[in-house]
mmCIF file of C-alpha atoms and ligand atoms in Angstrom:
data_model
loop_
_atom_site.group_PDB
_atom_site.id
_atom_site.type_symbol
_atom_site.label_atom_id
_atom_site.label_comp_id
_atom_site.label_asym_id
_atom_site.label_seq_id
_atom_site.Cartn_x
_atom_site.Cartn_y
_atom_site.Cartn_z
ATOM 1 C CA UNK A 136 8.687 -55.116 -32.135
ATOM 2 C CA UNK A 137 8.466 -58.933 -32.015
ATOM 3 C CA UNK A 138 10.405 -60.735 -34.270
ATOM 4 C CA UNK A 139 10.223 -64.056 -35.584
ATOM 5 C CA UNK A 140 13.223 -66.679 -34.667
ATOM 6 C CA UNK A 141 13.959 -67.622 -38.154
ATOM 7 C CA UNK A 142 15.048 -64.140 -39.065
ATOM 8 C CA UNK A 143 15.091 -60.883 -37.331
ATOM 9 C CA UNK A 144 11.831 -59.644 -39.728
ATOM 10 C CA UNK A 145 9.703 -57.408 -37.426
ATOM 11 C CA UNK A 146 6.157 -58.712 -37.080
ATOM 12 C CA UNK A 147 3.745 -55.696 -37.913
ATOM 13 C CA UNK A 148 1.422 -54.755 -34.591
ATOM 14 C CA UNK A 149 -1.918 -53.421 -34.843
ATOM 15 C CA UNK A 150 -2.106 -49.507 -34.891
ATOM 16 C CA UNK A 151 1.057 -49.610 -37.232
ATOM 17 C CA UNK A 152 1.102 -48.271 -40.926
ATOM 18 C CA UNK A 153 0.930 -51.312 -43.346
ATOM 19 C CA UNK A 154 4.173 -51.714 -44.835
ATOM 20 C CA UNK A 155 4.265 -51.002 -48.148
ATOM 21 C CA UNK A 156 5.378 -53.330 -50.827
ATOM 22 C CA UNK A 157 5.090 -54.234 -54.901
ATOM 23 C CA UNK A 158 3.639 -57.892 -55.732
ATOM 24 C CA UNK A 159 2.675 -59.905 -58.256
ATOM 25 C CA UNK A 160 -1.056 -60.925 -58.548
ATOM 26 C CA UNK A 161 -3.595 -62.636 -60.324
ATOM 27 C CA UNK A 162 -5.079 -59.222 -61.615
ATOM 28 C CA UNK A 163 -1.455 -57.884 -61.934
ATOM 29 C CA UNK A 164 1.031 -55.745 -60.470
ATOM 30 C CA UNK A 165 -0.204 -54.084 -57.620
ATOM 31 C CA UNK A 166 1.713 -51.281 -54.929
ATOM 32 C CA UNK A 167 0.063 -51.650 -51.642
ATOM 33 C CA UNK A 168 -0.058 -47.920 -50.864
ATOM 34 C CA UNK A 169 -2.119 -47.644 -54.263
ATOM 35 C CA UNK A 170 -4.425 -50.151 -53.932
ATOM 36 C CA UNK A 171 -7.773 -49.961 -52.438
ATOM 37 C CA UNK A 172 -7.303 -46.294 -52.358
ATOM 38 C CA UNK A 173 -9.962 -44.735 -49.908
ATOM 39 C CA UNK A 174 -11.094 -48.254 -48.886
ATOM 40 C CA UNK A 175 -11.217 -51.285 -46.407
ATOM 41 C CA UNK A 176 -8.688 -53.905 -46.986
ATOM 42 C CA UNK A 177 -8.588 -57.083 -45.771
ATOM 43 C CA UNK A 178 -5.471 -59.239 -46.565
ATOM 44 C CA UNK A 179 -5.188 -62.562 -45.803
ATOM 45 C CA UNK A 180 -2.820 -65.482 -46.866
ATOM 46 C CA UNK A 181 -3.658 -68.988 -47.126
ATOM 47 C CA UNK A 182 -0.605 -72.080 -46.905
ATOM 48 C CA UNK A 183 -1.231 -73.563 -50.259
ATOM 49 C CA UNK A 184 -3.178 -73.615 -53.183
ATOM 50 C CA UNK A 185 -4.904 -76.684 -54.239
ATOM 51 C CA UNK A 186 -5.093 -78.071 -50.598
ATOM 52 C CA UNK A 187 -8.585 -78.746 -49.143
ATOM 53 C CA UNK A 188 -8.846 -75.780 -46.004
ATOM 54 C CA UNK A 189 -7.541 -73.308 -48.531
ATOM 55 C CA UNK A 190 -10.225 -73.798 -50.760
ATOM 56 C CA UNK A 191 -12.717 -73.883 -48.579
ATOM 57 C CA UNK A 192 -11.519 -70.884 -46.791
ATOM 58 C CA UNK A 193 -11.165 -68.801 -50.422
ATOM 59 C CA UNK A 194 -14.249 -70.086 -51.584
ATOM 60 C CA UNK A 195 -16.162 -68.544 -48.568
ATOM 61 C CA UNK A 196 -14.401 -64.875 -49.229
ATOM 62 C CA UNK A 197 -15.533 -65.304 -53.255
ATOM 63 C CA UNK A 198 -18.733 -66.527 -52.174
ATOM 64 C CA UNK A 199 -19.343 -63.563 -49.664
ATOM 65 C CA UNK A 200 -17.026 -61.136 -51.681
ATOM 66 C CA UNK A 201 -20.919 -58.965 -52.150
ATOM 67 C CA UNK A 202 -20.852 -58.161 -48.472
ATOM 68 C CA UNK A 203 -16.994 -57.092 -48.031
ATOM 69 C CA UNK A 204 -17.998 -54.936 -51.173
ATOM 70 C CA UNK A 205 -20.804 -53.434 -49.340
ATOM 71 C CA UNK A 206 -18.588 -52.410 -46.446
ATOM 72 C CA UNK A 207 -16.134 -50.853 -48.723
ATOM 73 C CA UNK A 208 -13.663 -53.604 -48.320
ATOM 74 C CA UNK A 209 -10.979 -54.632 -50.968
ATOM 75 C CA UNK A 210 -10.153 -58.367 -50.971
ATOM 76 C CA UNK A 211 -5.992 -59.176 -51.651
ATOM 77 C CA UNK A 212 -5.011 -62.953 -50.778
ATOM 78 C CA UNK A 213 -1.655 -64.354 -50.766
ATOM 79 C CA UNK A 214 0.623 -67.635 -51.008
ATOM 80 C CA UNK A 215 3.571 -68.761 -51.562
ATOM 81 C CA UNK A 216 2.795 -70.311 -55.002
ATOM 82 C CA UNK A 217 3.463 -69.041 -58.058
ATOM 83 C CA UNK A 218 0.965 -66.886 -60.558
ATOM 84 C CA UNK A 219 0.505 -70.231 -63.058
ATOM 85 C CA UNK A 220 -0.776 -72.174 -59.748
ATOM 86 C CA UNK A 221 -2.612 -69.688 -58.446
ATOM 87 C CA UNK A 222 -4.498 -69.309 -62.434
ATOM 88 C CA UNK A 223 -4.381 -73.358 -62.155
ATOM 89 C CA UNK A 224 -6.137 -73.491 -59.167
ATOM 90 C CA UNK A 225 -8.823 -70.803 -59.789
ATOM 91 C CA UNK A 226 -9.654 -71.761 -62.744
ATOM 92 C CA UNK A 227 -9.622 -75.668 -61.203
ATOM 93 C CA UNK A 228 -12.601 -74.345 -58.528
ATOM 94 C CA UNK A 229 -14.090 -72.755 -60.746
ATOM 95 C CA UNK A 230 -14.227 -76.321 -63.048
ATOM 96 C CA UNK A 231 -15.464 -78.194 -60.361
ATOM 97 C CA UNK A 232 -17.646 -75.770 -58.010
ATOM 98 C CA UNK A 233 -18.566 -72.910 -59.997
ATOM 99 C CA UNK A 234 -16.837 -70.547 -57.211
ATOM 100 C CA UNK A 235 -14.681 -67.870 -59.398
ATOM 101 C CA UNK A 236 -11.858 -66.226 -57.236
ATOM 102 C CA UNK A 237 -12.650 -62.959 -58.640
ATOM 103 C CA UNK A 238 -10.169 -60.835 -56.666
ATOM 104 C CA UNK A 239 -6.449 -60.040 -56.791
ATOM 105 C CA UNK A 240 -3.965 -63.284 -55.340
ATOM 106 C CA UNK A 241 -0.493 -62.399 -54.105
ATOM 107 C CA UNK A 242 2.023 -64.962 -56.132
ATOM 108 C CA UNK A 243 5.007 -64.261 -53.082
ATOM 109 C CA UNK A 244 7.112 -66.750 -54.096
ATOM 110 C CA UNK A 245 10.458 -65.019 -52.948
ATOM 111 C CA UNK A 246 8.167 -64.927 -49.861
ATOM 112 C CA UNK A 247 9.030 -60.958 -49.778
ATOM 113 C CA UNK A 248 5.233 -60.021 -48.395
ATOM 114 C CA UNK A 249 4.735 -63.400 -46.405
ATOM 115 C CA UNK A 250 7.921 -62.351 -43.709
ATOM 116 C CA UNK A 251 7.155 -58.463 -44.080
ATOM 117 C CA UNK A 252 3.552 -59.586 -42.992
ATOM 118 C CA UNK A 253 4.612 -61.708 -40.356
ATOM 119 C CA UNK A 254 2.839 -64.489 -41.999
ATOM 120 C CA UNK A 255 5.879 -66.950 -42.403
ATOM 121 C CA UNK A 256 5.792 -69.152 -38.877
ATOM 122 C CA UNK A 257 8.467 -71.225 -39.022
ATOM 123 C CA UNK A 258 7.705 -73.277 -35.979
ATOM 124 C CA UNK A 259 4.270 -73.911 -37.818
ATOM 125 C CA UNK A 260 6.195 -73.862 -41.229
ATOM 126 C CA UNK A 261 9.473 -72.665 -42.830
ATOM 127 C CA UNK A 262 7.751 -72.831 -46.404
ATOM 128 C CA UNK A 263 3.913 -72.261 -46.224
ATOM 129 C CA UNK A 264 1.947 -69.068 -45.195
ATOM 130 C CA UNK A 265 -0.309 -69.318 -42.099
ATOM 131 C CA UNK A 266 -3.643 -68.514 -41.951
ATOM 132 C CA UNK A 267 -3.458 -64.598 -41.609
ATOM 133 C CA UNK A 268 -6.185 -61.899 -41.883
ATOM 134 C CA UNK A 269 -4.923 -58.447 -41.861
ATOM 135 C CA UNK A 270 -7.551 -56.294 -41.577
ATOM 136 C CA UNK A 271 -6.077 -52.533 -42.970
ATOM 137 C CA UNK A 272 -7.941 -49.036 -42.917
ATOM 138 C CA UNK A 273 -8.678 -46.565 -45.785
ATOM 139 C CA UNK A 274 -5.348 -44.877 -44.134
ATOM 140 C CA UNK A 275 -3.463 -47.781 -44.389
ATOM 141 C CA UNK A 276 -3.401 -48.273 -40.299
ATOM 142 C CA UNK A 277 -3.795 -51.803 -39.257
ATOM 143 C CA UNK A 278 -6.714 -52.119 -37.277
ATOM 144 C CA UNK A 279 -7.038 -56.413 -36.560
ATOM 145 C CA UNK A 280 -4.530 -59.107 -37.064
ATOM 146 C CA UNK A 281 -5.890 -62.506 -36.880
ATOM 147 C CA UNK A 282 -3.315 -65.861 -37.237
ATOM 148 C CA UNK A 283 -4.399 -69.527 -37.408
ATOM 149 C CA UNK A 284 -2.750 -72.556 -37.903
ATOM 150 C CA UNK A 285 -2.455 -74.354 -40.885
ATOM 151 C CA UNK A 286 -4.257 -77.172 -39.545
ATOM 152 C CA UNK A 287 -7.516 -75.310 -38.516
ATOM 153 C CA UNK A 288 -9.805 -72.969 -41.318
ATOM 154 C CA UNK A 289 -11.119 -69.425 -39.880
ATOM 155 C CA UNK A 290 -14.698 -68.353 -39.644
ATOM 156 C CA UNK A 291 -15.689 -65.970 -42.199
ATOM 157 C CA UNK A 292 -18.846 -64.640 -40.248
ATOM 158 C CA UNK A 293 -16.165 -63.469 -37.780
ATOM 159 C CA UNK A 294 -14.077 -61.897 -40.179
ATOM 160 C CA UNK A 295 -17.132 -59.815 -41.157
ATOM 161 C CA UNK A 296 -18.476 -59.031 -37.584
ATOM 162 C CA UNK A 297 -15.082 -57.927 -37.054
ATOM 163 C CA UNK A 298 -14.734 -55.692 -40.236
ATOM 164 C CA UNK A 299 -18.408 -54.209 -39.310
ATOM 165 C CA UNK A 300 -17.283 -54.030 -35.660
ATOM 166 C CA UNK A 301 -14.338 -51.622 -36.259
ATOM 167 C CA UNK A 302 -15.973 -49.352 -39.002
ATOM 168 C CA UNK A 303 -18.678 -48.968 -36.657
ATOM 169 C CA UNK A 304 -16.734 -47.965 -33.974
ATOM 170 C CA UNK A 305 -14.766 -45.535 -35.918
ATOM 171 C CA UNK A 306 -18.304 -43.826 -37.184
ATOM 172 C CA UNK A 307 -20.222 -43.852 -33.896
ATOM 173 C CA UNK A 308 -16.989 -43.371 -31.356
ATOM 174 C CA UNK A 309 -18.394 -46.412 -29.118
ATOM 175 C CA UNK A 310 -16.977 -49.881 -28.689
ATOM 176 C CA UNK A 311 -17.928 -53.254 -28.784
ATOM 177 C CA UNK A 312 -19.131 -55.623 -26.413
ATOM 178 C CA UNK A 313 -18.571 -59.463 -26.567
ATOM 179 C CA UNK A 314 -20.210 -61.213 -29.297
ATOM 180 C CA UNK A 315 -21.689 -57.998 -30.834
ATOM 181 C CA UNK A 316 -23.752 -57.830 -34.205
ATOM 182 C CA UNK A 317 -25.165 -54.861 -36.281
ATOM 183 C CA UNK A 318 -28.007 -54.177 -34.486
ATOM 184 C CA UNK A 319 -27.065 -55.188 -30.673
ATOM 185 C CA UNK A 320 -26.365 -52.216 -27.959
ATOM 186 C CA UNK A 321 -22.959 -50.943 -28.043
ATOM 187 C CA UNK A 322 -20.573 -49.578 -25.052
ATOM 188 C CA UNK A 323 -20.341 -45.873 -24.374
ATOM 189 C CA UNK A 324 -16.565 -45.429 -23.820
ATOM 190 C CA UNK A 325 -16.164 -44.896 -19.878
ATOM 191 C CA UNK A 326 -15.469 -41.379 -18.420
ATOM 192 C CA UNK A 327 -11.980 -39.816 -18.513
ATOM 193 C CA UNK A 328 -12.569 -37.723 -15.663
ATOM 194 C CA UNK A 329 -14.470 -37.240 -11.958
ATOM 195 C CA UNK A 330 -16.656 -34.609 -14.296
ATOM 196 C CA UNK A 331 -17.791 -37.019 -16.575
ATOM 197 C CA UNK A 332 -18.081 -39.374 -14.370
ATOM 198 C CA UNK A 333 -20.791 -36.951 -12.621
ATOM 199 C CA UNK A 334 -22.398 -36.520 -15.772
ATOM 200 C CA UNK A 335 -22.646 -39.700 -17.032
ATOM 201 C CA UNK A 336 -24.702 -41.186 -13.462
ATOM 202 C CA UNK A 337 -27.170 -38.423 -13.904
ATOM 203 C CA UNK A 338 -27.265 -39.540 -17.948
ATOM 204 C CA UNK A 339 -30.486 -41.666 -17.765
ATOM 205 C CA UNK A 340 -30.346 -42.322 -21.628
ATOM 206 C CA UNK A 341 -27.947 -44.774 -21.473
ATOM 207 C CA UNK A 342 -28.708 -48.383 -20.082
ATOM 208 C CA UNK A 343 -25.989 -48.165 -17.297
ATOM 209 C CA UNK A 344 -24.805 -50.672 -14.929
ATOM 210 C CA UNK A 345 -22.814 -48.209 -13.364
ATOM 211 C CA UNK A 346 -20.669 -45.338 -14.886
ATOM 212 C CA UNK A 347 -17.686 -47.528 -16.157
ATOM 213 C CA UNK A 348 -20.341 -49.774 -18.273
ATOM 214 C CA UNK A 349 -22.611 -48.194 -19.927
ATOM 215 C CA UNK A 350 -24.575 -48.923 -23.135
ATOM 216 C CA UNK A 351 -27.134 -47.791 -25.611
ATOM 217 C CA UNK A 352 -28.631 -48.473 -29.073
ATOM 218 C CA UNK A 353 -26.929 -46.970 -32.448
ATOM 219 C CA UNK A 354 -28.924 -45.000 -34.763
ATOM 220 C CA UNK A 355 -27.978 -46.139 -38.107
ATOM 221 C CA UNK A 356 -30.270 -43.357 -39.830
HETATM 222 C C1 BEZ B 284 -5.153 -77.233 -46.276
HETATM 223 O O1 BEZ B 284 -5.500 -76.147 -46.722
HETATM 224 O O2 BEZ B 284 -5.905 -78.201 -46.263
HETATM 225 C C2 BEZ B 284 -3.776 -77.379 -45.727
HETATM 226 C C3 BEZ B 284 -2.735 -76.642 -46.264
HETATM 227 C C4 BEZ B 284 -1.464 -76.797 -45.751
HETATM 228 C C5 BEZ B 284 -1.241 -77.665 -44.690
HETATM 229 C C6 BEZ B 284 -2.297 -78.354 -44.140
HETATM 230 C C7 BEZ B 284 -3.580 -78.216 -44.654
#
């Protein structure tokens, strides 16, 4: 695996189990390989609380929190702050926008999670989190890793296309082309064999540009 140069932590990959590990939130205690139990989860970790990206960015999950709900998604954030400014800085929000960070915030303030996670960059920074979205499976797989700098917020309509990208692949076996949405055609995964290669140019139900790209509509019903 690759490891980071500040210590030899290994940097989880996607398709690995998510490593477990016991934290301290803002709901609580919480054991990874407990939580979200037969759900989504996406984890993500923000540099600092009461710093201007890192509000915006965890104002935009509570805001949208309704739709990761409705894709059986658990929310867990993290920092490297402790639980009283984490509480501080919700409840601060909260004061001044009326945004409530009504989900569970990692306090890792021995950093334990941030360098099992990979999240700890020291050539971006030795004591802040990057920007990290792990996105984990109701088996605890990682599916999508996403990084960004400190210096730049992420886009939360991607995180969701990409959450809704992956569970529909898993449900429909297909995969996804550029820039797809619920709704848009998806690819038929390309033939294994000379067989299905036959098969799939006489297969005039697809919308084929030839038999390695192939696509067709979803029936959501
Ligand atoms: C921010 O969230 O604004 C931020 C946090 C740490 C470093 C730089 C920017």
């Amino acid at each position: 695996m690759e490891t980071t140069n500040m210590e030899s932590t290994p940097m989880p990959r996607i398709g690995d189990q998510a490593p477990d590990f016991e934290a301290v939130t803002t709901k609580g205690k919480i054991k990874l390989s407990d939580f979200a139990k037969n759900k989504w989860l996406v984890m993500f970790s923000h540099p600092a609380d009461f710093t201007p990206v890192c509000t915006t960015e965890m104002s935009g999950f509570a805001i949208r929190k309704k739709e990761f709900d409705a894709l059986n998604t658990e929310l867990l954030g993290l920092s490297i702050d402790s639980v009283h400014s984490h509480l501080g800085w919700v409840n601060n929000v909260r004061e001044k926008t009326g945004v409530y960070f009504d989900f569970p915030i990692i306090a890792d303030i021995d950093m334990k999670v941030s360098k099992l996670y990979g999240m700890l960059q020291p050539n971006e920074s030795e004591t802040a989190a990057v920007r990290a979205v792990f996105f984990i499976d109701p088996k605890k797989k990682i599916r999508l890793i996403m990084y960004y700098p400190l210096n730049v917020g992420r886009n939360m309509n991607e995180i969701l296309r990409a959450l809704e990208a992956l569970q529909t692949s898993d449900k429909f076996k297909v995969a996804m082309p550029l820039d797809w949405i619920k709704g848009d055609k998806v690819i038929v995964p390309p033939p294994k064999t000379l067989e299905e290669m036959e098969a799939r140019l006489k297969d005039d139900s697809i919308e084929m540009v030839d038999f390695y790209l192939a696509k067709k509509e979803l029936n959501y019903n």
